[in-house]
PDB file of C-alpha atoms in Angstrom:
ATOM      1  CA  MET A  16       9.899 -12.870 -14.909  1.00 65.00           C
ATOM      2  CA  LYS A  17       8.324  -9.442 -12.914  1.00 74.00           C
ATOM      3  CA  SER A  18       6.288 -10.248  -9.556  1.00 80.00           C
ATOM      4  CA  LYS A  19       3.071  -8.846 -11.200  1.00 80.00           C
ATOM      5  CA  TYR A  20       3.361 -10.612 -14.244  1.00 83.00           C
ATOM      6  CA  LYS A  21       3.275 -13.428 -12.310  1.00 88.00           C
ATOM      7  CA  GLY A  22       0.437 -13.167 -10.096  1.00 88.00           C
ATOM      8  CA  ILE A  23      -1.731 -12.450 -13.401  1.00 88.00           C
ATOM      9  CA  ILE A  24      -0.738 -15.889 -14.355  1.00 90.00           C
ATOM     10  CA  TYR A  25      -1.810 -17.523 -10.853  1.00 92.00           C
ATOM     11  CA  ILE A  26      -5.269 -16.111 -10.265  1.00 90.00           C
ATOM     12  CA  LEU A  27      -5.824 -16.157 -13.994  1.00 91.00           C
ATOM     13  CA  CYS A  28      -4.995 -20.365 -12.827  1.00 93.00           C
ATOM     14  CA  ALA A  29      -6.750 -19.556  -9.741  1.00 91.00           C
ATOM     15  CA  ALA A  30      -9.952 -18.425 -11.854  1.00 89.00           C
ATOM     16  CA  PHE A  31     -10.258 -21.684 -14.037  1.00 94.00           C
ATOM     17  CA  CYS A  32      -9.406 -24.131 -11.141  1.00 94.00           C
ATOM     18  CA  PHE A  33     -12.779 -22.190  -9.031  1.00 89.00           C
ATOM     19  CA  ALA A  34     -14.657 -22.968 -12.137  1.00 93.00           C
ATOM     20  CA  LEU A  35     -13.970 -25.678 -12.404  1.00 95.00           C
ATOM     21  CA  MET A  36     -14.850 -26.157  -8.839  1.00 93.00           C
ATOM     22  CA  ASN A  37     -17.708 -25.009  -9.383  1.00 92.00           C
ATOM     23  CA  VAL A  38     -19.006 -27.212 -11.519  1.00 95.00           C
ATOM     24  CA  PHE A  39     -18.143 -30.009  -9.801  1.00 96.00           C
ATOM     25  CA  VAL A  40     -19.695 -29.097  -6.838  1.00 93.00           C
ATOM     26  CA  ARG A  41     -23.424 -28.240  -9.317  1.00 92.00           C
ATOM     27  CA  LEU A  42     -22.517 -32.149 -11.048  1.00 94.00           C
ATOM     28  CA  SER A  43     -22.112 -33.552  -7.168  1.00 94.00           C
ATOM     29  CA  GLY A  44     -26.257 -33.388  -6.777  1.00 89.00           C
ATOM     30  CA  ASP A  45     -29.143 -31.757  -3.258  1.00 88.00           C
ATOM     31  CA  LEU A  46     -26.442 -32.695  -1.299  1.00 91.00           C
ATOM     32  CA  PRO A  47     -26.199 -29.630   2.413  1.00 91.00           C
ATOM     33  CA  SER A  48     -23.816 -26.417   1.172  1.00 89.00           C
ATOM     34  CA  LEU A  49     -22.021 -27.403   3.827  1.00 90.00           C
ATOM     35  CA  GLN A  50     -21.732 -31.079   3.554  1.00 92.00           C
ATOM     36  CA  LYS A  51     -20.740 -30.133   0.269  1.00 92.00           C
ATOM     37  CA  ALA A  52     -18.132 -27.991   1.944  1.00 91.00           C
ATOM     38  CA  PHE A  53     -16.698 -29.587   4.310  1.00 91.00           C
ATOM     39  CA  PHE A  54     -14.781 -31.992   1.233  1.00 88.00           C
ATOM     40  CA  ARG A  55     -13.409 -29.577  -0.189  1.00 84.00           C
ATOM     41  CA  ASN A  56     -11.970 -28.210   2.128  1.00 86.00           C
ATOM     42  CA  LEU A  57     -10.504 -31.586   3.682  1.00 90.00           C
ATOM     43  CA  VAL A  58      -8.943 -32.474   0.496  1.00 89.00           C
ATOM     44  CA  ALA A  59      -7.359 -28.662   0.573  1.00 82.00           C
ATOM     45  CA  LEU A  60      -6.321 -29.688   4.023  1.00 88.00           C
ATOM     46  CA  ILE A  61      -4.348 -33.244   2.872  1.00 90.00           C
ATOM     47  CA  PHE A  62      -2.566 -30.687   0.121  1.00 84.00           C
ATOM     48  CA  ALA A  63      -1.682 -27.854   2.588  1.00 84.00           C
ATOM     49  CA  LEU A  64      -0.451 -30.445   4.721  1.00 88.00           C
ATOM     50  CA  ILE A  65       1.430 -32.430   2.254  1.00 89.00           C
ATOM     51  CA  ILE A  66       3.637 -29.163   1.270  1.00 86.00           C
ATOM     52  CA  ILE A  67       3.860 -28.214   4.500  1.00 89.00           C
ATOM     53  CA  ARG A  68       5.928 -31.358   5.843  1.00 90.00           C
ATOM     54  CA  LYS A  69       7.670 -31.229   2.167  1.00 89.00           C
ATOM     55  CA  ASP A  70       9.131 -27.957   2.948  1.00 87.00           C
ATOM     56  CA  LYS A  71       9.148 -28.100   7.055  1.00 87.00           C
ATOM     57  CA  ILE A  72       7.000 -25.376   7.323  1.00 86.00           C
ATOM     58  CA  LYS A  73       6.582 -25.053  10.997  1.00 86.00           C
ATOM     59  CA  ILE A  74       3.087 -24.950  12.184  1.00 85.00           C
ATOM     60  CA  GLU A  75       3.648 -21.159  13.772  1.00 86.00           C
ATOM     61  CA  TRP A  76       3.625 -17.352  13.432  1.00 88.00           C
ATOM     62  CA  LYS A  77       4.510 -14.507  15.391  1.00 86.00           C
ATOM     63  CA  LYS A  78       1.921 -13.115  17.570  1.00 83.00           C
ATOM     64  CA  GLY A  79       0.997  -9.911  15.809  1.00 86.00           C
ATOM     65  CA  ASP A  80      -0.017 -12.473  13.186  1.00 91.00           C
ATOM     66  CA  GLY A  81      -2.376 -14.503  14.301  1.00 92.00           C
ATOM     67  CA  LYS A  82      -5.656 -12.245  14.442  1.00 93.00           C
ATOM     68  CA  TYR A  83      -4.983 -11.835  10.912  1.00 94.00           C
ATOM     69  CA  LEU A  84      -5.045 -16.050  10.202  1.00 95.00           C
ATOM     70  CA  PHE A  85      -7.786 -16.112  12.031  1.00 96.00           C
ATOM     71  CA  LEU A  86      -9.098 -13.567   9.973  1.00 96.00           C
ATOM     72  CA  ARG A  87      -8.706 -14.842   7.155  1.00 95.00           C
ATOM     73  CA  ALA A  88      -9.936 -18.211   7.924  1.00 95.00           C
ATOM     74  CA  LEU A  89     -13.220 -16.544   9.162  1.00 96.00           C
ATOM     75  CA  PHE A  90     -14.760 -14.671   6.067  1.00 96.00           C
ATOM     76  CA  GLY A  91     -12.631 -17.268   3.750  1.00 93.00           C
ATOM     77  CA  THR A  92     -15.302 -20.214   5.245  1.00 94.00           C
ATOM     78  CA  LEU A  93     -18.291 -17.711   5.441  1.00 96.00           C
ATOM     79  CA  GLY A  94     -17.546 -17.154   1.709  1.00 94.00           C
ATOM     80  CA  VAL A  95     -17.053 -20.809   0.872  1.00 91.00           C
ATOM     81  CA  PHE A  96     -20.023 -22.146   2.344  1.00 94.00           C
ATOM     82  CA  CYS A  97     -22.520 -18.642   0.774  1.00 94.00           C
ATOM     83  CA  ASN A  98     -20.828 -19.407  -2.573  1.00 92.00           C
ATOM     84  CA  PHE A  99     -21.797 -23.640  -2.420  1.00 92.00           C
ATOM     85  CA  TYR A 100     -24.934 -22.018  -2.281  1.00 93.00           C
ATOM     86  CA  ALA A 101     -25.824 -20.115  -4.803  1.00 90.00           C
ATOM     87  CA  VAL A 102     -23.775 -22.571  -6.797  1.00 90.00           C
ATOM     88  CA  ASP A 103     -26.737 -24.530  -5.974  1.00 89.00           C
ATOM     89  CA  HIS A 104     -29.337 -22.308  -6.747  1.00 86.00           C
ATOM     90  CA  LEU A 105     -28.440 -19.635  -9.608  1.00 84.00           C
ATOM     91  CA  VAL A 106     -27.611 -20.227 -12.968  1.00 86.00           C
ATOM     92  CA  LEU A 107     -23.476 -21.224 -12.696  1.00 89.00           C
ATOM     93  CA  SER A 108     -22.058 -17.765 -14.125  1.00 84.00           C
ATOM     94  CA  ASP A 109     -24.398 -15.980 -12.048  1.00 83.00           C
ATOM     95  CA  ALA A 110     -23.418 -17.841  -8.899  1.00 87.00           C
ATOM     96  CA  SER A 111     -19.374 -17.066 -10.316  1.00 87.00           C
ATOM     97  CA  MET A 112     -19.981 -14.086 -10.857  1.00 80.00           C
ATOM     98  CA  LEU A 113     -21.440 -12.699  -8.053  1.00 80.00           C
ATOM     99  CA  ASN A 114     -19.420 -14.472  -6.159  1.00 82.00           C
ATOM    100  CA  LYS A 115     -16.347 -12.210  -8.366  1.00 76.00           C
ATOM    101  CA  MET A 116     -17.656  -9.479  -6.792  1.00 78.00           C
ATOM    102  CA  SER A 117     -14.763 -10.808  -4.450  1.00 77.00           C
ATOM    103  CA  PRO A 118     -12.017  -8.632  -6.753  1.00 72.00           C
ATOM    104  CA  PHE A 119     -13.458  -4.853  -5.969  1.00 74.00           C
ATOM    105  CA  PHE A 120     -14.062  -5.843  -2.448  1.00 79.00           C
ATOM    106  CA  ALA A 121     -10.754  -6.945  -2.371  1.00 79.00           C
ATOM    107  CA  ILE A 122      -9.717  -3.795  -3.570  1.00 75.00           C
ATOM    108  CA  VAL A 123     -11.819  -1.768  -1.485  1.00 78.00           C
ATOM    109  CA  PHE A 124     -10.197  -3.375   1.722  1.00 84.00           C
ATOM    110  CA  SER A 125      -6.756  -2.573  -0.493  1.00 82.00           C
ATOM    111  CA  TYR A 126      -7.991   0.859  -0.525  1.00 81.00           C
ATOM    112  CA  PHE A 127      -8.777   1.209   3.744  1.00 85.00           C
ATOM    113  CA  ILE A 128      -7.036  -1.531   5.391  1.00 86.00           C
ATOM    114  CA  LEU A 129      -3.214  -0.997   3.346  1.00 85.00           C
ATOM    115  CA  LYS A 130      -3.774   2.338   2.312  1.00 84.00           C
ATOM    116  CA  GLU A 131      -2.658   1.228  -1.246  1.00 82.00           C
ATOM    117  CA  ARG A 132      -4.265   4.288  -2.918  1.00 82.00           C
ATOM    118  CA  ILE A 133      -6.193   4.190  -6.750  1.00 83.00           C
ATOM    119  CA  ASN A 134      -5.825   5.490  -9.551  1.00 80.00           C
ATOM    120  CA  LEU A 135      -8.668   7.016 -12.081  1.00 85.00           C
ATOM    121  CA  ILE A 136      -8.379   4.544 -14.447  1.00 82.00           C
ATOM    122  CA  GLN A 137      -7.966   1.388 -12.343  1.00 78.00           C
ATOM    123  CA  LEU A 138     -10.875   2.446 -10.332  1.00 84.00           C
ATOM    124  CA  SER A 139     -12.704   3.707 -13.470  1.00 88.00           C
ATOM    125  CA  SER A 140     -11.618  -0.528 -14.865  1.00 81.00           C
ATOM    126  CA  VAL A 141     -13.191  -1.665 -11.767  1.00 80.00           C
ATOM    127  CA  VAL A 142     -16.456   0.827 -12.528  1.00 88.00           C
ATOM    128  CA  VAL A 143     -16.849  -0.320 -16.117  1.00 88.00           C
ATOM    129  CA  ALA A 144     -16.758  -4.240 -14.751  1.00 79.00           C
ATOM    130  CA  LEU A 145     -18.883  -4.017 -12.060  1.00 82.00           C
ATOM    131  CA  ILE A 146     -21.081  -2.370 -15.447  1.00 88.00           C
ATOM    132  CA  GLY A 147     -20.659  -6.011 -16.372  1.00 80.00           C
ATOM    133  CA  CYS A 148     -21.688  -7.746 -14.018  1.00 75.00           C
ATOM    134  CA  MET A 149     -24.506  -6.000 -13.787  1.00 78.00           C
ATOM    135  CA  PHE A 150     -26.076  -6.613 -17.325  1.00 78.00           C
ATOM    136  CA  ILE A 151     -25.333 -10.673 -15.989  1.00 71.00           C
ATOM    137  CA  VAL A 152     -26.994 -10.792 -12.783  1.00 72.00           C
ATOM    138  CA  LYS A 153     -29.760  -8.567 -13.820  1.00 76.00           C
ATOM    139  CA  PRO A 154     -30.813  -7.707 -10.409  1.00 77.00           C
ATOM    140  CA  SER A 155     -35.240  -7.233  -9.611  1.00 75.00           C
ATOM    141  CA  PHE A 156     -36.696  -7.406  -6.455  1.00 72.00           C
ATOM    142  CA  SER A 157     -39.331  -9.480  -8.649  1.00 75.00           C
ATOM    143  CA  ASN A 158     -36.323 -11.247  -8.640  1.00 70.00           C
ATOM    144  CA  ILE A 159     -37.543 -15.685  -7.859  1.00 75.00           C
ATOM    145  CA  ASP A 160     -33.747 -16.140  -6.802  1.00 76.00           C
ATOM    146  CA  LEU A 161     -32.880 -12.906  -5.252  1.00 78.00           C
ATOM    147  CA  ILE A 162     -31.962 -15.099  -1.574  1.00 81.00           C
ATOM    148  CA  PRO A 163     -29.213 -16.701  -3.051  1.00 85.00           C
ATOM    149  CA  ALA A 164     -28.080 -13.857  -5.427  1.00 80.00           C
ATOM    150  CA  LEU A 165     -27.738 -12.125  -1.543  1.00 82.00           C
ATOM    151  CA  ILE A 166     -25.758 -14.514  -0.276  1.00 89.00           C
ATOM    152  CA  GLY A 167     -23.638 -15.077  -3.094  1.00 88.00           C
ATOM    153  CA  LEU A 168     -22.756 -11.705  -3.346  1.00 84.00           C
ATOM    154  CA  SER A 169     -21.774 -11.443   0.109  1.00 90.00           C
ATOM    155  CA  GLY A 170     -20.194 -14.384  -0.765  1.00 91.00           C
ATOM    156  CA  GLY A 171     -18.210 -12.456  -2.834  1.00 89.00           C
ATOM    157  CA  LEU A 172     -18.063 -10.340  -0.012  1.00 88.00           C
ATOM    158  CA  CYS A 173     -16.198 -12.601   2.776  1.00 94.00           C
ATOM    159  CA  ALA A 174     -13.318 -13.741   0.005  1.00 90.00           C
ATOM    160  CA  GLY A 175     -12.596  -9.229  -0.569  1.00 89.00           C
ATOM    161  CA  ILE A 176     -11.863  -9.267   2.912  1.00 93.00           C
ATOM    162  CA  ALA A 177     -10.505 -12.656   3.006  1.00 93.00           C
ATOM    163  CA  TYR A 178      -8.256 -11.543   0.166  1.00 84.00           C
ATOM    164  CA  THR A 179      -7.184  -8.206   2.182  1.00 90.00           C
ATOM    165  CA  MET A 180      -6.004 -10.339   4.585  1.00 93.00           C
ATOM    166  CA  VAL A 181      -3.714 -13.035   2.533  1.00 88.00           C
ATOM    167  CA  ARG A 182      -2.404  -9.938   1.096  1.00 85.00           C
ATOM    168  CA  ILE A 183      -1.901  -8.551   4.619  1.00 90.00           C
ATOM    169  CA  LEU A 184      -0.357 -11.979   5.255  1.00 91.00           C
ATOM    170  CA  GLY A 185       1.839 -12.615   2.529  1.00 84.00           C
ATOM    171  CA  LYS A 186       4.101  -8.732   3.228  1.00 85.00           C
ATOM    172  CA  GLN A 187       4.717 -10.440   7.294  1.00 88.00           C
ATOM    173  CA  GLY A 188       5.992 -13.163   5.374  1.00 87.00           C
ATOM    174  CA  VAL A 189       3.378 -15.588   6.517  1.00 89.00           C
ATOM    175  CA  LYS A 190       4.073 -19.359   4.181  1.00 86.00           C
ATOM    176  CA  GLY A 191       1.129 -19.110   1.685  1.00 81.00           C
ATOM    177  CA  PRO A 192       0.411 -23.455   3.083  1.00 85.00           C
ATOM    178  CA  LEU A 193      -0.083 -22.474   6.500  1.00 89.00           C
ATOM    179  CA  VAL A 194      -2.673 -19.755   5.201  1.00 89.00           C
ATOM    180  CA  VAL A 195      -3.823 -22.460   3.092  1.00 85.00           C
ATOM    181  CA  PHE A 196      -3.993 -25.048   6.208  1.00 90.00           C
ATOM    182  CA  ILE A 197      -5.562 -22.564   8.794  1.00 93.00           C
ATOM    183  CA  PHE A 198      -7.854 -21.838   6.743  1.00 91.00           C
ATOM    184  CA  SER A 199      -8.713 -25.218   5.456  1.00 90.00           C
ATOM    185  CA  THR A 200      -8.768 -26.591   8.483  1.00 93.00           C
ATOM    186  CA  PHE A 201     -10.725 -23.979  10.456  1.00 95.00           C
ATOM    187  CA  SER A 202     -13.851 -24.595   7.770  1.00 92.00           C
ATOM    188  CA  CYS A 203     -13.314 -28.773   8.391  1.00 92.00           C
ATOM    189  CA  LEU A 204     -14.056 -27.566  12.015  1.00 94.00           C
ATOM    190  CA  ALA A 205     -16.431 -24.836  11.250  1.00 93.00           C
ATOM    191  CA  SER A 206     -19.245 -27.999   8.934  1.00 92.00           C
ATOM    192  CA  VAL A 207     -18.341 -30.778  12.023  1.00 90.00           C
ATOM    193  CA  PRO A 208     -20.982 -29.444  14.055  1.00 91.00           C
ATOM    194  CA  TYR A 209     -23.670 -29.579  10.492  1.00 89.00           C
ATOM    195  CA  MET A 210     -22.256 -32.537  10.097  1.00 88.00           C
ATOM    196  CA  LEU A 211     -22.812 -34.110  12.739  1.00 87.00           C
ATOM    197  CA  PHE A 212     -27.081 -33.402  13.241  1.00 87.00           C
ATOM    198  CA  HIS A 213     -27.285 -33.715   8.870  1.00 88.00           C
ATOM    199  CA  TYR A 214     -25.537 -35.403   7.136  1.00 90.00           C
ATOM    200  CA  LYS A 215     -26.771 -37.044   3.898  1.00 92.00           C
ATOM    201  CA  ALA A 216     -25.770 -40.429   3.244  1.00 91.00           C
ATOM    202  CA  MET A 217     -23.890 -40.059  -0.801  1.00 93.00           C
ATOM    203  CA  SER A 218     -23.331 -42.015  -3.878  1.00 94.00           C
ATOM    204  CA  GLY A 219     -20.094 -42.863  -5.205  1.00 93.00           C
ATOM    205  CA  ILE A 220     -20.412 -40.967  -7.720  1.00 95.00           C
ATOM    206  CA  GLN A 221     -21.314 -38.240  -5.403  1.00 95.00           C
ATOM    207  CA  VAL A 222     -18.397 -38.685  -3.658  1.00 93.00           C
ATOM    208  CA  VAL A 223     -15.910 -38.693  -6.365  1.00 94.00           C
ATOM    209  CA  TYR A 224     -17.484 -35.648  -8.035  1.00 95.00           C
ATOM    210  CA  LEU A 225     -16.864 -33.543  -4.496  1.00 94.00           C
ATOM    211  CA  LEU A 226     -12.996 -35.071  -4.152  1.00 92.00           C
ATOM    212  CA  LEU A 227     -12.705 -33.382  -7.860  1.00 95.00           C
ATOM    213  CA  ALA A 228     -14.273 -30.148  -5.970  1.00 94.00           C
ATOM    214  CA  GLY A 229     -11.206 -30.385  -3.552  1.00 91.00           C
ATOM    215  CA  LEU A 230      -8.560 -30.787  -5.906  1.00 91.00           C
ATOM    216  CA  ALA A 231     -10.369 -27.886  -7.997  1.00 93.00           C
ATOM    217  CA  ALA A 232     -10.286 -26.044  -5.357  1.00 85.00           C
ATOM    218  CA  ALA A 233      -7.109 -26.412  -3.689  1.00 82.00           C
ATOM    219  CA  GLY A 234      -5.745 -25.319  -7.001  1.00 87.00           C
ATOM    220  CA  GLY A 235      -7.099 -22.737  -7.175  1.00 86.00           C
ATOM    221  CA  GLN A 236      -6.582 -21.656  -3.167  1.00 74.00           C
ATOM    222  CA  PHE A 237      -2.668 -21.905  -3.991  1.00 79.00           C
ATOM    223  CA  GLY A 238      -3.140 -20.357  -7.308  1.00 86.00           C
ATOM    224  CA  ILE A 239      -4.951 -16.980  -5.898  1.00 80.00           C
ATOM    225  CA  THR A 240      -2.557 -17.090  -2.537  1.00 75.00           C
ATOM    226  CA  ALA A 241       0.137 -17.317  -4.340  1.00 86.00           C
ATOM    227  CA  ALA A 242      -1.441 -14.485  -7.187  1.00 88.00           C
ATOM    228  CA  TYR A 243      -1.346 -11.692  -4.129  1.00 77.00           C
ATOM    229  CA  PHE A 244       1.977 -12.537  -2.831  1.00 82.00           C
ATOM    230  CA  HIS A 245       3.196 -11.569  -5.894  1.00 85.00           C
ATOM    231  CA  ALA A 246       1.851  -8.426  -6.339  1.00 83.00           C
ATOM    232  CA  PRO A 247      -1.291  -6.105  -4.779  1.00 77.00           C
ATOM    233  CA  ALA A 248      -5.128  -6.513  -5.038  1.00 67.00           C
ATOM    234  CA  LYS A 249      -5.606  -3.475  -7.406  1.00 67.00           C
ATOM    235  CA  GLU A 250      -3.250  -4.664 -10.017  1.00 75.00           C
ATOM    236  CA  ILE A 251      -4.148  -7.904 -10.517  1.00 82.00           C
ATOM    237  CA  SER A 252      -7.688  -8.869  -8.685  1.00 72.00           C
ATOM    238  CA  ILE A 253     -10.008  -7.491 -12.205  1.00 73.00           C
ATOM    239  CA  TYR A 254      -8.695 -10.713 -13.527  1.00 82.00           C
ATOM    240  CA  ASP A 255     -10.149 -12.996 -11.228  1.00 77.00           C
ATOM    241  CA  TYR A 256     -13.718 -11.863 -13.081  1.00 76.00           C
ATOM    242  CA  SER A 257     -12.353 -14.014 -16.146  1.00 83.00           C
ATOM    243  CA  GLN A 258     -13.922 -17.320 -13.741  1.00 84.00           C
ATOM    244  CA  VAL A 259     -16.967 -15.850 -15.625  1.00 81.00           C
ATOM    245  CA  ILE A 260     -16.109 -16.808 -18.398  1.00 83.00           C
ATOM    246  CA  PHE A 261     -14.742 -20.288 -17.880  1.00 91.00           C
ATOM    247  CA  ALA A 262     -17.986 -20.965 -15.511  1.00 91.00           C
ATOM    248  CA  ALA A 263     -19.819 -19.764 -19.172  1.00 86.00           C
ATOM    249  CA  ILE A 264     -18.167 -22.215 -21.547  1.00 90.00           C
ATOM    250  CA  PHE A 265     -18.882 -24.945 -18.460  1.00 92.00           C
ATOM    251  CA  GLY A 266     -22.523 -23.954 -18.238  1.00 89.00           C
ATOM    252  CA  PHE A 267     -23.145 -24.020 -21.931  1.00 88.00           C
ATOM    253  CA  PHE A 268     -20.732 -27.678 -23.046  1.00 91.00           C
ATOM    254  CA  LEU A 269     -22.148 -29.526 -19.363  1.00 91.00           C
ATOM    255  CA  PHE A 270     -25.337 -27.526 -18.444  1.00 87.00           C
ATOM    256  CA  ASN A 271     -27.005 -26.726 -22.162  1.00 88.00           C
ATOM    257  CA  GLN A 272     -26.932 -22.849 -20.141  1.00 80.00           C
ATOM    258  CA  VAL A 273     -26.981 -20.606 -22.471  1.00 78.00           C
ATOM    259  CA  PRO A 274     -25.643 -16.500 -21.929  1.00 74.00           C
ATOM    260  CA  ASP A 275     -28.667 -14.222 -22.761  1.00 76.00           C
ATOM    261  CA  ALA A 276     -27.398 -11.061 -24.886  1.00 83.00           C
ATOM    262  CA  PHE A 277     -27.055  -8.871 -21.773  1.00 77.00           C
ATOM    263  CA  SER A 278     -24.883 -11.194 -20.262  1.00 75.00           C
ATOM    264  CA  PHE A 279     -22.459 -11.542 -22.837  1.00 78.00           C
ATOM    265  CA  LEU A 280     -22.147  -7.803 -23.394  1.00 86.00           C
ATOM    266  CA  GLY A 281     -20.992  -8.386 -19.483  1.00 79.00           C
ATOM    267  CA  TYR A 282     -18.069 -11.149 -20.441  1.00 76.00           C
ATOM    268  CA  VAL A 283     -17.897  -8.353 -23.333  1.00 84.00           C
ATOM    269  CA  LEU A 284     -17.439  -5.481 -21.003  1.00 87.00           C
ATOM    270  CA  ILE A 285     -15.235  -7.623 -18.038  1.00 77.00           C
ATOM    271  CA  CYS A 286     -12.826  -9.163 -21.021  1.00 77.00           C
ATOM    272  CA  SER A 287     -12.664  -5.258 -22.294  1.00 84.00           C
ATOM    273  CA  MET A 288     -11.297  -4.214 -18.923  1.00 81.00           C
ATOM    274  CA  ALA A 289      -8.540  -7.115 -17.738  1.00 76.00           C
ATOM    275  CA  VAL A 290      -7.072  -5.663 -21.519  1.00 78.00           C
ATOM    276  CA  VAL A 291      -7.552  -1.970 -20.381  1.00 82.00           C
ATOM    277  CA  MET A 292      -5.467  -3.368 -16.896  1.00 77.00           C
ATOM    278  CA  PHE A 293      -2.730  -5.380 -18.897  1.00 73.00           C
ATOM    279  CA  VAL A 294      -1.557  -2.398 -21.317  1.00 78.00           C
ATOM    280  CA  TYR A 295      -1.965   0.256 -18.421  1.00 77.00           C
ATOM    281  CA  ASN A 296       0.490  -1.744 -16.206  1.00 70.00           C
ATOM    282  CA  LYS A 297       3.012  -2.549 -18.963  1.00 71.00           C
ATOM    283  CA  LYS A 298       3.505   0.695 -20.247  1.00 77.00           C
ATOM    284  CA  LYS A 299       3.696   1.619 -16.318  1.00 74.00           C
ATOM    285  CA  ARG A 300       5.738  -0.313 -16.069  1.00 68.00           C
ATOM    286  CA  MET A 301       8.160   0.812 -18.972  1.00 73.00           C
ATOM    287  CA  LEU A 302       7.944   4.512 -18.207  1.00 75.00           C
ATOM    288  CA  ASP A 303       8.992   3.956 -14.956  1.00 71.00           C
ATOM    289  CA  LYS A 304      12.313   2.680 -16.107  1.00 69.00           C
ATOM    290  CA  THR A 305      13.101   5.417 -18.407  1.00 65.00           C
TER     291      THR A 305
END
């Protein structure tokens, strides 16, 4: 299978896992967002450590890779904090949509940092997808959820930067499990000061939900890392918007959330652009072979 198609499959699997993670985060109830983030990252850390030991990957990196690992961990952590806050305060599909602004930001940062070229079709697809996003979010200054929405959007920005760092690390040969391990360790340590002073006792079912959120997050984290290792952001990041579709389905069946007509229009626009990108890339590859 071609590397790009592997990237698409990985990113779709990651989108499903992250949507499932948000469901479990929501089900865990009124716990502090940073406390939820700690357990989410703790599970991912354990999984990463198991894989590192199994594959005998050394926890070391070249001198020039350290800054990119740090930036990936920093912005990834901020992205998780912002996303969990949004999930707790917004409709599930809206929170997912704001977080899924990250592919757009990833393309922008890939252009400026990695110097990856963007053609008109790719740019147009991203723009239309963003228009679809506006139909779903329906931004307004009279919106009482404006602050949570802005925090959620900030999470998307941070995730976009983090995924650009993943792309850089992938090009430099840094192993995916090591990237996840460094990120998860950093995130857990960043949550500890808050946990020491603001820890809230949890019920058994809340612990279960957070552990399940961590398992889903681990799947999503490894999926997204593998995706950006296999293909440039400009070719696959738009497929990350599929998380919104998964979130809408979960929201309907689990929380009785029914998106309005504008939201459905947004979903159609986003899915249509995903199809356009897939067909375009397939035809481009066929032409390159001739």
